[in-house]
Amino acid sequence: FDDVEKEALRRLIWKMSEFLGIQVLTYCVMSNHFHILASVPRQALWLERFEGPGGEEALLKHLATFYSRLFMTQLRNDLAEFRRLGMEDQAQARLDSFKRRFCDLSIWCKEIKERFGRWYNKRHSRQGTLWMDRFKSVLVEDGQALRTMAAYIDLNPVRAKLVNDPKDYRWCGYAEALSGGRRARRGLCRVLGVSGESWDKASPKQERSG
């Protein structure tokens, strides 16, 4: 990937994480692959924001942050038609089909790879699958294991001899956090086990000197 493609993939990772409810702790986009350290919330707890009075409208507004205006207009029309015909169960089934996609690591990774693949293919006038294999995932516990994994991911460009310090590689969570990215800072604060408001106290520089 060239710089434009790395940036497009970086933006897509954040966009899909915000929409599907996956928290990115850190990441690194390399020239032919990417790594992500992510936290997957319990789906039932995450979906509570769409329950009770006003829950359906909250869900529709959330969907509107991702889908086109035309798609949302059609969805609202479909729901209204189901209810006009007394088919409330069909309306709920349509809404549930969206809810099932949230907080699902496999769907999240699949969406990232497929959407980027289509964009990349269009850009290069090519066809076929871009990624060779299905994504690989490992479960990481909190604490030292989490910090070690975060360091491994952010040090990828150093091991590849692209930079001497990961802060100089713009397509990783470490560099994004140091440049002021709030989402990346929140992720690294989670890795370090401190509150998101404690960035200055929990900065990587101070962590090393401590």
Coordinates of C-alpha atoms in Angstrom, one line a residue, residues 9-20 65-66 108 115 183:
L9 CA -7.3 1.9 5.7
R10 CA -6.6 3.8 8.9
R11 CA -9.7 5.9 8.5
L12 CA -11.8 2.9 7.7
I13 CA -10.6 1.1 10.8
W14 CA -11.8 3.9 13.0
K15 CA -15.0 4.4 11.1
M16 CA -16.0 0.7 11.4
S17 CA -15.0 0.6 15.0
E18 CA -17.2 3.5 16.0
F19 CA -20.1 2.2 14.0
L20 CA -20.0 -1.4 15.1
T65 CA -24.1 8.0 10.7
F66 CA -23.0 5.2 8.4
W108 CA -16.0 -6.0 12.0
R115 CA -14.8 -2.5 2.0
R183 CA -9.3 8.1 20.2

